Amino acid sequence: MNIRSKTLWGATASAAVLMMAAPALAQTQPETAPVDPNQPTTVEDIVVVGTNIRGARTTAALPVVVADREQIDATGATTGDELLRTIPQMGDVLFDSANNPQTSNSARGDVNSVNLRSLGVGNTLVLLNGRRLVQHPTSQGTSDTGTVPVLSYNSNAIPVSGLERLEVLLDGAAAIYGADAVAGVVNTVLRTDIDGLSLSARYGGAEGTQMRDTEVNLFTGKNFDRGNVSLFASYAERTALWAEDQDFTRSDDLRPLFADYPDFAGVQALDGRSSNTPWARLSVGSRPVIRSNGVAVTNTAGAFRYQPTSFGCGVSVGNDICIASGNHNFNTTNREMRYDTRYQTTVRPSVERINLFATGRYDLGSGVEAFGEIGYYGASSRAVQPPVVNLNQIWIPASNYYNPFGPVTFADGTLNPNRLPGLTGVPTAGLPVLMTNYRFVDTGFQVVKVDNYQARLLGGLRGEWNGWDWESALTYSEAEAEDVSPNINMTALQRQLALSTPDAYNPFSGGCVATTSFGDCSPSSQAAIDAIVFDLKRVSRTTLTMADFRVSRGDLFSLPGGPVGMAMGLEARHETQKDDRDANLDGTNVFVDMVTGETNQSNTSAVSPNPDTSGSRDVFSAYVEFAVPLVSPEMNIPGIYQLDVQLAGRYEHYSDFGSVAKPKIAVAWDLIPGVRVRGSYSEGFRAPNLEQTNATQYGRLASGVDYVRCEADLRAGRISNFAQCSQNTSSASLLVAGNPDLEPEESTNTSYGLVFQPDFLPESLGSLTITVDRWRIEQEKIVGLLGAQTALALDYLNRVQGGSNPLVNRRAVTPEDILLFEGTGLTPAGEVVSINDRFINLQPQTVSGMDFGVNWTKRRTAYGTFIVNFNASKLEKFTRDPGDIVNELFEARANGTINAGTTLPDPSQLIGQNGRPEWRLNTSLTWRKGPWRAGATSQYISGFEQASLLGASGQPFQVEGRQTYNAYVDYEFPSDTRLRIGARDLTDRGPPLADNGFRGTVHSPWGRYWYVNVSQTF
C-alpha cells in the first residue's frame, strides 16, 4: 500500500466514524453560543498532565506550562515545531531539515524533534490526549554526543490548529507515565465534543523568500442524546525555502558575511565550498612522470587534473581547459574551483500535509461510556540537494572513450580521438585511471522525496464503580516513512565508464570555465546519465501496540487535611522498529571493481554501507499514585496554611533490559494564602533505542579537521595559525557499530520553587501569579560516541609523539603527502579514509537551571480583558565528565604538545556551546473587547559561542542573542466570520549570523513572516 493510498484509507476511516451523525449535521447549532467575556464561566475538572487523579490538589506541586487555544493562536505557528519553539524550556532542535540542509545529515521529510531542557532527542515523552504516541520511524545520526542514531516524536505531526491546549510538564514524570520521561512530558490535547461546523483558511509567507503557507481546516461534530461524534480535518501546503532567497543561505562561502568581524576576516574555514567538484581528482598510480609532447601531465604519484586555462595550463584539451600534473590544491590555487553546494538547492523542503482526527463517545448506560479515536497524519516533502558526490574511489577502465591515456585504437579497430598526442610511458593498450573526489553535476540535483504517515486507532471504555473512576483502552499506532532520492549505481557507473563509444560516462571534461563553483558545461550524454542513475530508497517503520487500565479515586479515605486520592494503573506495550535500506546499501548488491577486484559493501556512490536494522521490545508497567493532603486551612497550624504531597512509584519490565522501579515525590506547602513552596524528586530510566542496540556497522560522513596536516602546514609556514587551516575530512566515513551490551541511561530529577499569588491585591488590580523554580537533572550512562573530531585530535597528539590512533584509517602516503610534510619533523600521513567508532555509555551529565513565570489577568474592564504571560528559562549548569581520553587532550593542549587552536569538546561547561543558549524568554500580551482581539508576543534567545569556528586569535565566534516581536489583530463580524492579520518577527531581525550562515538548531532561517486567517462558524 503506497502513501497516497494510506491517505485515502485514513480519510475514509475518519469519515466513517462521522457518518453515524451525518443525517443531522445540517440542523446543528454553532459549536458554542456567544459568550459574554465579562461573565464568569464554570468548567469541569480537568486532569492536567502530571497526575491521574481528577481534581487532586497536588497538581499545585507540579511545574506545568499550559497554553490554551487562544495562546496557541497568538503564536502564529503553523507547525508543531514552530509552536514548541515558543516554549523557553524547549532546547535545541537537532532533528531539523534546516540543520545542515545541503547534506545527508539533515533530517529528511516533514519532521522535527522534541527536546526539553536540551537533554537530547529521546529524553522527552510526548502524549496525545494523555497516551503515548508512536515515534517517527526514521533515525537520524545527529547528536551532541556523537553521530548517534536517535528516534524522535515528530512535532510536525501535531495538528496545531486542532489543539485545545498544550501541556508541558517540566519535571520528570517517570513514575506516572513511563521511565523514559527523563526531561518531562509534552501532552497535546485535541479539540473534541464539537457541535456544529466551522471552517478556516490561512495564507502566509516570509518576506524576501519564495516560502508560502496555505492551510484549510474543518471542524464539525454532532451531539446526540447519548454521546458525540467529532471530526477535525486539515490540509496544509508550504512551498520550499530556497537557499538563493537570503544572503546568509545563498553561498557556502560565508567570508563576505564576516567581513565586519576583524578576528574572522580571511578565516578559510568560513569557505565551506566542497572539494568534491566536477573537476575530478585523477591518478594513474605511482610511475615515472608521463609527458605529452614533452610536457609533464602527471607527477610521480601519477596524479593529474583538469582546470580552466586561467588556473594554469599543462596541455590544452580545448574549450579553455587544460590538463596539468598533480592534484588540485583546493586550499590555495584552486580554491575558486570548489563546488558551492547551495547553488539552486533548498534550505527547507516543500511540504504537503494532511491531518484527520475523529473522536466519538457513547453512553452505554449503567455509568459506562465507550470512546474512540481515529487519527491520521500524512505528509509529502520535496527537497533539492546538491548533485551526488563520489565518496568511494573507482577505477576508470583504460577503454573509456574520453580517457586521455586510453588505447591507441579501440577493440573495434577505430582510432582513439581523445588519447593525448606524443605520450611517454603509456602502453598502446592505455592505462586505467583512478577517480577519487568527484561530483556528478551533469546527472542533476538530488531531489529528495519523502512520504511519511502516522496512524492511530484507539478504543476504550470508562466509567464509575463504587466511587472509583476507571478507564481502559487499547491503542494501535504506526508510522512509516519512504525516502527516495537519485544516486549513482557504482556497478553501472563502472560499466558505463568502460565503454569505448561517446555514450561512455565522461568525468574528464571538468565543469564550467565561466562558473567554476557550479555547473557542468560539458555533460555526458543522456544515455550515459540514464544508465548510472537510480532511485535510492529507504523505508522505515515503527509500531506501538498498547493496552492500559487505570483507576482513580479522589476520596480513598480521609485525613485531617482532607481526602486522600489514589490512582493505579497497568500498561503493556509492544514496540517495533525496522529500517529497510536499499539493496545497493545493505550488502545485497556488492560493488566489485572490474579493474582491481576490490569489493565494497556499498554499491552507491554517495553513501557508505548501511545494513538493514530491526528490533522489537515488550514493556510491562504498573504504577500507583497518591494525593495526600496533610494539612488543610481548617486545621489552623501556624506556618503551614496547606500542605499536599504526591507520592508515586512505577515498575517496568523490559524484555531486553530487565526490570526497574522508579519513585516520585512532590510537595506543595502553602505558608500563607497565596505563598506556596513546592518541590519534587523523581528518578528515570531510558533504555537505548532499538537501532542503537541492534545496528551492525554502518557509515556516516565524518566531517572534521585533520589537525596533524594542519600542524604540517603551520610548521612549513603555509599558514600562520590553525584558524587558517582547511585540511578537512569532507570525504571520510565514520564507521559506527551498534552495541548490544549498552546499559540503560539512568537519571534523577529534582526541583523546588515558589508560587506567589497575592490574594490581598484588590480586584481592580487583576489576578497575578508569579512562579520561580530551580531544577536539576543528573544522568548516568548516556549513550554516545567518541566522535570523529576527538578521534582526529587524538591521532594528532599520537603522531606528534611518534605514534598514531589505530581507529583513524588513512590512505597510503603519496608523493604529495611527502611534500606536504617535508621539513616539518613529522612522519607523513595520508588522507583520512574512515574512522572507527562504537556506541558506548558515556560519563555522567548534570544539567540545572531556573524557570520563571508571571501571569497577570485583568478582566471585565471598560477597556476589555487583558492577559499578560511571561515565561523564562535559564540554564545554569550543563556539564559532562569528559573521560580519560578528552582529559589527556586538554592536558596536551595546555602544555603546548598540540596547538592551542585545536578544537576539543569542552564538557566542563556546555551552556552556550554550539547552541544551548543560557536564556530563553517569551512574553505575551493578549487583549479582547467585544468583537476585537489583539495580541503581541516577544521572544528572546541569548547568544552562544561556536567552539568549532575559531578566529585568528584562537577565540570562538560569538553568535549574537536575538529578540523578535510578533503581533496580530482579530475582528469577528456579526455573521460569525472572523478575520485575523498577523506577523512574526515584525522587525525582520532574522536569525543571527553563525558558522553555517545561521544555526538551524536554535533559529528559524527566515525573517518577517505575514499571515492572514479567515474563519467561519455555521
mmCIF file of N, CA and C in Angstrom, residues 359-439:
data_model
loop_
_atom_site.group_PDB
_atom_site.id
_atom_site.type_symbol
_atom_site.label_atom_id
_atom_site.label_comp_id
_atom_site.label_asym_id
_atom_site.label_seq_id
_atom_site.Cartn_x
_atom_site.Cartn_y
_atom_site.Cartn_z
ATOM 1 N N THR A 359 -13.152 11.637 16.739
ATOM 2 C CA THR A 359 -13.388 11.120 18.081
ATOM 3 C C THR A 359 -14.869 10.825 18.253
ATOM 4 N N GLY A 360 -15.152 9.901 19.119
ATOM 5 C CA GLY A 360 -16.543 9.586 19.416
ATOM 6 C C GLY A 360 -16.677 9.071 20.829
ATOM 7 N N ARG A 361 -17.827 9.300 21.430
ATOM 8 C CA ARG A 361 -18.138 8.740 22.744
ATOM 9 C C ARG A 361 -19.614 8.383 22.762
ATOM 10 N N TYR A 362 -19.918 7.320 23.489
ATOM 11 C CA TYR A 362 -21.300 6.848 23.517
ATOM 12 C C TYR A 362 -21.590 6.248 24.894
ATOM 13 N N ASP A 363 -22.668 6.729 25.496
ATOM 14 C CA ASP A 363 -23.081 6.267 26.815
ATOM 15 C C ASP A 363 -23.774 4.918 26.679
ATOM 16 N N LEU A 364 -23.138 3.880 27.231
ATOM 17 C CA LEU A 364 -23.705 2.543 27.166
ATOM 18 C C LEU A 364 -24.704 2.273 28.281
ATOM 19 N N GLY A 365 -24.835 3.217 29.210
ATOM 20 C CA GLY A 365 -25.712 3.014 30.351
ATOM 21 C C GLY A 365 -24.967 2.397 31.515
ATOM 22 N N SER A 366 -25.589 2.422 32.672
ATOM 23 C CA SER A 366 -25.010 1.865 33.899
ATOM 24 C C SER A 366 -23.659 2.503 34.225
ATOM 25 N N GLY A 367 -23.515 3.790 33.849
ATOM 26 C CA GLY A 367 -22.292 4.507 34.176
ATOM 27 C C GLY A 367 -21.091 4.148 33.337
ATOM 28 N N VAL A 368 -21.308 3.494 32.197
ATOM 29 C CA VAL A 368 -20.206 3.092 31.334
ATOM 30 C C VAL A 368 -20.298 3.846 30.006
ATOM 31 N N GLU A 369 -19.165 4.381 29.564
ATOM 32 C CA GLU A 369 -19.106 5.119 28.307
ATOM 33 C C GLU A 369 -18.029 4.509 27.419
ATOM 34 N N ALA A 370 -18.376 4.308 26.157
ATOM 35 C CA ALA A 370 -17.397 3.877 25.161
ATOM 36 C C ALA A 370 -16.820 5.109 24.475
ATOM 37 N N PHE A 371 -15.539 5.062 24.171
ATOM 38 C CA PHE A 371 -14.912 6.191 23.487
ATOM 39 C C PHE A 371 -13.896 5.662 22.486
ATOM 40 N N GLY A 372 -13.586 6.477 21.507
ATOM 41 C CA GLY A 372 -12.634 6.053 20.496
ATOM 42 C C GLY A 372 -11.999 7.219 19.781
ATOM 43 N N GLU A 373 -10.860 6.948 19.167
ATOM 44 C CA GLU A 373 -10.142 7.941 18.368
ATOM 45 C C GLU A 373 -9.642 7.267 17.108
ATOM 46 N N ILE A 374 -9.703 7.964 16.018
ATOM 47 C CA ILE A 374 -9.021 7.563 14.793
ATOM 48 C C ILE A 374 -8.229 8.776 14.317
ATOM 49 N N GLY A 375 -6.943 8.638 14.227
ATOM 50 C CA GLY A 375 -6.106 9.749 13.812
ATOM 51 C C GLY A 375 -5.252 9.373 12.620
ATOM 52 N N TYR A 376 -5.021 10.334 11.772
ATOM 53 C CA TYR A 376 -4.175 10.095 10.601
ATOM 54 C C TYR A 376 -3.414 11.367 10.279
ATOM 55 N N TYR A 377 -2.130 11.207 10.041
ATOM 56 C CA TYR A 377 -1.272 12.295 9.570
ATOM 57 C C TYR A 377 -0.488 11.776 8.384
ATOM 58 N N GLY A 378 -0.451 12.530 7.317
ATOM 59 C CA GLY A 378 0.331 12.165 6.147
ATOM 60 C C GLY A 378 1.014 13.397 5.583
ATOM 61 N N ALA A 379 2.226 13.232 5.107
ATOM 62 C CA ALA A 379 2.964 14.366 4.548
ATOM 63 C C ALA A 379 3.856 13.902 3.418
ATOM 64 N N SER A 380 3.976 14.746 2.414
ATOM 65 C CA SER A 380 4.903 14.528 1.310
ATOM 66 C C SER A 380 5.792 15.755 1.206
ATOM 67 N N SER A 381 7.091 15.535 1.157
ATOM 68 C CA SER A 381 8.023 16.655 1.069
ATOM 69 C C SER A 381 8.954 16.467 -0.112
ATOM 70 N N ARG A 382 9.492 17.584 -0.557
ATOM 71 C CA ARG A 382 10.407 17.572 -1.704
ATOM 72 C C ARG A 382 11.526 18.566 -1.422
ATOM 73 N N ALA A 383 12.736 18.061 -1.264
ATOM 74 C CA ALA A 383 13.905 18.902 -1.042
ATOM 75 C C ALA A 383 14.853 18.768 -2.219
ATOM 76 N N VAL A 384 15.580 19.824 -2.510
ATOM 77 C CA VAL A 384 16.569 19.799 -3.582
ATOM 78 C C VAL A 384 17.947 19.935 -2.952
ATOM 79 N N GLN A 385 18.749 18.894 -3.086
ATOM 80 C CA GLN A 385 20.094 18.885 -2.530
ATOM 81 C C GLN A 385 21.122 18.867 -3.664
ATOM 82 N N PRO A 386 22.381 19.124 -3.351
ATOM 83 C CA PRO A 386 23.403 19.193 -4.405
ATOM 84 C C PRO A 386 23.548 17.869 -5.145
ATOM 85 N N PRO A 387 24.147 17.903 -6.335
ATOM 86 C CA PRO A 387 24.405 16.651 -7.058
ATOM 87 C C PRO A 387 25.242 15.682 -6.242
ATOM 88 N N VAL A 388 25.108 14.419 -6.585
ATOM 89 C CA VAL A 388 25.754 13.325 -5.853
ATOM 90 C C VAL A 388 27.275 13.434 -5.952
ATOM 91 N N VAL A 389 27.955 13.043 -4.870
ATOM 92 C CA VAL A 389 29.416 13.007 -4.873
ATOM 93 C C VAL A 389 29.892 11.567 -4.937
ATOM 94 N N ASN A 390 31.176 11.419 -5.217
ATOM 95 C CA ASN A 390 31.801 10.094 -5.224
ATOM 96 C C ASN A 390 32.622 9.955 -3.949
ATOM 97 N N LEU A 391 32.074 9.234 -2.968
ATOM 98 C CA LEU A 391 32.794 9.034 -1.718
ATOM 99 C C LEU A 391 33.721 7.829 -1.788
ATOM 100 N N ASN A 392 33.476 6.945 -2.733
ATOM 101 C CA ASN A 392 34.268 5.725 -2.851
ATOM 102 C C ASN A 392 35.106 5.792 -4.129
ATOM 103 N N GLN A 393 36.403 5.584 -4.013
ATOM 104 C CA GLN A 393 37.257 5.646 -5.199
ATOM 105 C C GLN A 393 36.874 4.544 -6.186
ATOM 106 N N ILE A 394 37.042 4.837 -7.466
ATOM 107 C CA ILE A 394 36.679 3.884 -8.513
ATOM 108 C C ILE A 394 37.694 3.987 -9.648
ATOM 109 N N TRP A 395 38.017 2.829 -10.244
ATOM 110 C CA TRP A 395 38.945 2.809 -11.368
ATOM 111 C C TRP A 395 38.156 2.927 -12.669
ATOM 112 N N ILE A 396 38.619 3.863 -13.500
ATOM 113 C CA ILE A 396 38.060 4.035 -14.834
ATOM 114 C C ILE A 396 38.867 3.146 -15.783
ATOM 115 N N PRO A 397 38.226 2.179 -16.409
ATOM 116 C CA PRO A 397 38.987 1.282 -17.304
ATOM 117 C C PRO A 397 39.694 2.056 -18.411
ATOM 118 N N ALA A 398 40.794 1.469 -18.872
ATOM 119 C CA ALA A 398 41.583 2.117 -19.937
ATOM 120 C C ALA A 398 40.750 2.335 -21.189
ATOM 121 N N SER A 399 39.720 1.522 -21.391
ATOM 122 C CA SER A 399 38.927 1.574 -22.619
ATOM 123 C C SER A 399 37.982 2.763 -22.692
ATOM 124 N N ASN A 400 37.886 3.561 -21.626
ATOM 125 C CA ASN A 400 36.949 4.691 -21.637
ATOM 126 C C ASN A 400 37.213 5.612 -22.829
ATOM 127 N N TYR A 401 36.164 5.964 -23.534
ATOM 128 C CA TYR A 401 36.260 6.743 -24.765
ATOM 129 C C TYR A 401 36.972 8.079 -24.539
ATOM 130 N N TYR A 402 36.810 8.679 -23.345
ATOM 131 C CA TYR A 402 37.345 10.021 -23.098
ATOM 132 C C TYR A 402 38.661 9.992 -22.313
ATOM 133 N N ASN A 403 39.178 8.819 -22.023
ATOM 134 C CA ASN A 403 40.392 8.672 -21.231
ATOM 135 C C ASN A 403 41.588 9.242 -21.993
ATOM 136 N N PRO A 404 42.269 10.258 -21.448
ATOM 137 C CA PRO A 404 43.413 10.837 -22.181
ATOM 138 C C PRO A 404 44.594 9.874 -22.267
ATOM 139 N N PHE A 405 44.584 8.828 -21.460
ATOM 140 C CA PHE A 405 45.631 7.806 -21.514
ATOM 141 C C PHE A 405 45.045 6.483 -22.000
ATOM 142 N N GLY A 406 44.005 6.547 -22.825
ATOM 143 C CA GLY A 406 43.350 5.368 -23.367
ATOM 144 C C GLY A 406 44.176 4.692 -24.439
ATOM 145 N N PRO A 407 43.647 3.625 -25.015
ATOM 146 C CA PRO A 407 44.399 2.870 -26.043
ATOM 147 C C PRO A 407 44.551 3.684 -27.332
ATOM 148 N N VAL A 408 45.511 3.303 -28.118
ATOM 149 C CA VAL A 408 45.693 3.966 -29.425
ATOM 150 C C VAL A 408 44.493 3.693 -30.309
ATOM 151 N N THR A 409 44.063 2.440 -30.311
ATOM 152 C CA THR A 409 42.852 2.071 -31.054
ATOM 153 C C THR A 409 41.957 1.259 -30.126
ATOM 154 N N PHE A 410 40.656 1.417 -30.315
ATOM 155 C CA PHE A 410 39.705 0.667 -29.504
ATOM 156 C C PHE A 410 39.586 -0.766 -30.019
ATOM 157 N N ALA A 411 38.860 -1.575 -29.277
ATOM 158 C CA ALA A 411 38.749 -3.003 -29.604
ATOM 159 C C ALA A 411 38.149 -3.226 -30.983
ATOM 160 N N ASP A 412 37.304 -2.289 -31.439
ATOM 161 C CA ASP A 412 36.688 -2.469 -32.758
ATOM 162 C C ASP A 412 37.585 -1.959 -33.882
ATOM 163 N N GLY A 413 38.791 -1.510 -33.538
ATOM 164 C CA GLY A 413 39.752 -1.069 -34.538
ATOM 165 C C GLY A 413 39.706 0.413 -34.840
ATOM 166 N N THR A 414 38.763 1.157 -34.283
ATOM 167 C CA THR A 414 38.677 2.593 -34.541
ATOM 168 C C THR A 414 39.757 3.335 -33.775
ATOM 169 N N LEU A 415 40.223 4.425 -34.360
ATOM 170 C CA LEU A 415 41.271 5.231 -33.753
ATOM 171 C C LEU A 415 40.699 6.023 -32.580
ATOM 172 N N ASN A 416 41.444 6.085 -31.493
ATOM 173 C CA ASN A 416 41.013 6.824 -30.298
ATOM 174 C C ASN A 416 41.253 8.317 -30.507
ATOM 175 N N PRO A 417 40.196 9.132 -30.567
ATOM 176 C CA PRO A 417 40.395 10.560 -30.832
ATOM 177 C C PRO A 417 40.808 11.350 -29.596
ATOM 178 N N ASN A 418 40.753 10.739 -28.396
ATOM 179 C CA ASN A 418 40.957 11.503 -27.164
ATOM 180 C C ASN A 418 42.256 11.176 -26.440
ATOM 181 N N ARG A 419 43.025 10.207 -26.975
ATOM 182 C CA ARG A 419 44.339 9.931 -26.375
ATOM 183 C C ARG A 419 45.260 11.115 -26.652
ATOM 184 N N LEU A 420 45.954 11.579 -25.606
ATOM 185 C CA LEU A 420 46.847 12.711 -25.772
ATOM 186 C C LEU A 420 47.965 12.362 -26.754
ATOM 187 N N PRO A 421 48.405 13.327 -27.526
ATOM 188 C CA PRO A 421 49.467 13.041 -28.505
ATOM 189 C C PRO A 421 50.836 12.951 -27.834
ATOM 190 N N GLY A 422 51.694 12.156 -28.433
ATOM 191 C CA GLY A 422 53.094 12.097 -28.008
ATOM 192 C C GLY A 422 53.293 11.644 -26.582
ATOM 193 N N LEU A 423 52.493 10.670 -26.125
ATOM 194 C CA LEU A 423 52.606 10.221 -24.739
ATOM 195 C C LEU A 423 53.855 9.378 -24.523
ATOM 196 N N THR A 424 54.460 9.536 -23.354
ATOM 197 C CA THR A 424 55.569 8.680 -22.933
ATOM 198 C C THR A 424 55.125 7.871 -21.728
ATOM 199 N N GLY A 425 55.557 6.623 -21.683
ATOM 200 C CA GLY A 425 55.258 5.794 -20.526
ATOM 201 C C GLY A 425 53.851 5.254 -20.491
ATOM 202 N N VAL A 426 53.115 5.371 -21.599
ATOM 203 C CA VAL A 426 51.754 4.845 -21.650
ATOM 204 C C VAL A 426 51.704 3.774 -22.722
ATOM 205 N N PRO A 427 51.344 2.544 -22.362
ATOM 206 C CA PRO A 427 51.316 1.468 -23.369
ATOM 207 C C PRO A 427 50.238 1.724 -24.406
ATOM 208 N N THR A 428 50.348 1.035 -25.536
ATOM 209 C CA THR A 428 49.365 1.223 -26.607
ATOM 210 C C THR A 428 47.977 0.788 -26.173
ATOM 211 N N ALA A 429 47.909 -0.106 -25.177
ATOM 212 C CA ALA A 429 46.599 -0.550 -24.685
ATOM 213 C C ALA A 429 45.992 0.448 -23.702
ATOM 214 N N GLY A 430 46.764 1.479 -23.336
ATOM 215 C CA GLY A 430 46.252 2.506 -22.434
ATOM 216 C C GLY A 430 46.406 2.151 -20.968
ATOM 217 N N LEU A 431 46.027 3.069 -20.109
ATOM 218 C CA LEU A 431 46.107 2.897 -18.662
ATOM 219 C C LEU A 431 44.748 3.187 -18.022
ATOM 220 N N PRO A 432 44.361 2.399 -17.010
ATOM 221 C CA PRO A 432 43.163 2.764 -16.241
ATOM 222 C C PRO A 432 43.473 3.974 -15.366
ATOM 223 N N VAL A 433 42.439 4.696 -14.979
ATOM 224 C CA VAL A 433 42.593 5.921 -14.197
ATOM 225 C C VAL A 433 41.768 5.809 -12.916
ATOM 226 N N LEU A 434 42.386 6.161 -11.793
ATOM 227 C CA LEU A 434 41.694 6.127 -10.502
ATOM 228 C C LEU A 434 41.012 7.476 -10.258
ATOM 229 N N MET A 435 39.716 7.436 -9.962
ATOM 230 C CA MET A 435 38.973 8.659 -9.646
ATOM 231 C C MET A 435 38.568 8.625 -8.177
ATOM 232 N N THR A 436 38.911 9.686 -7.444
ATOM 233 C CA THR A 436 38.529 9.772 -6.033
ATOM 234 C C THR A 436 37.489 10.881 -5.874
ATOM 235 N N ASN A 437 37.922 12.068 -5.497
ATOM 236 C CA ASN A 437 36.955 13.157 -5.315
ATOM 237 C C ASN A 437 36.307 13.546 -6.640
ATOM 238 N N TYR A 438 34.949 13.564 -6.627
ATOM 239 C CA TYR A 438 34.228 13.939 -7.834
ATOM 240 C C TYR A 438 32.779 14.221 -7.454
ATOM 241 N N ARG A 439 32.142 15.073 -8.232
ATOM 242 C CA ARG A 439 30.710 15.347 -8.061
ATOM 243 C C ARG A 439 30.037 15.198 -9.426
#
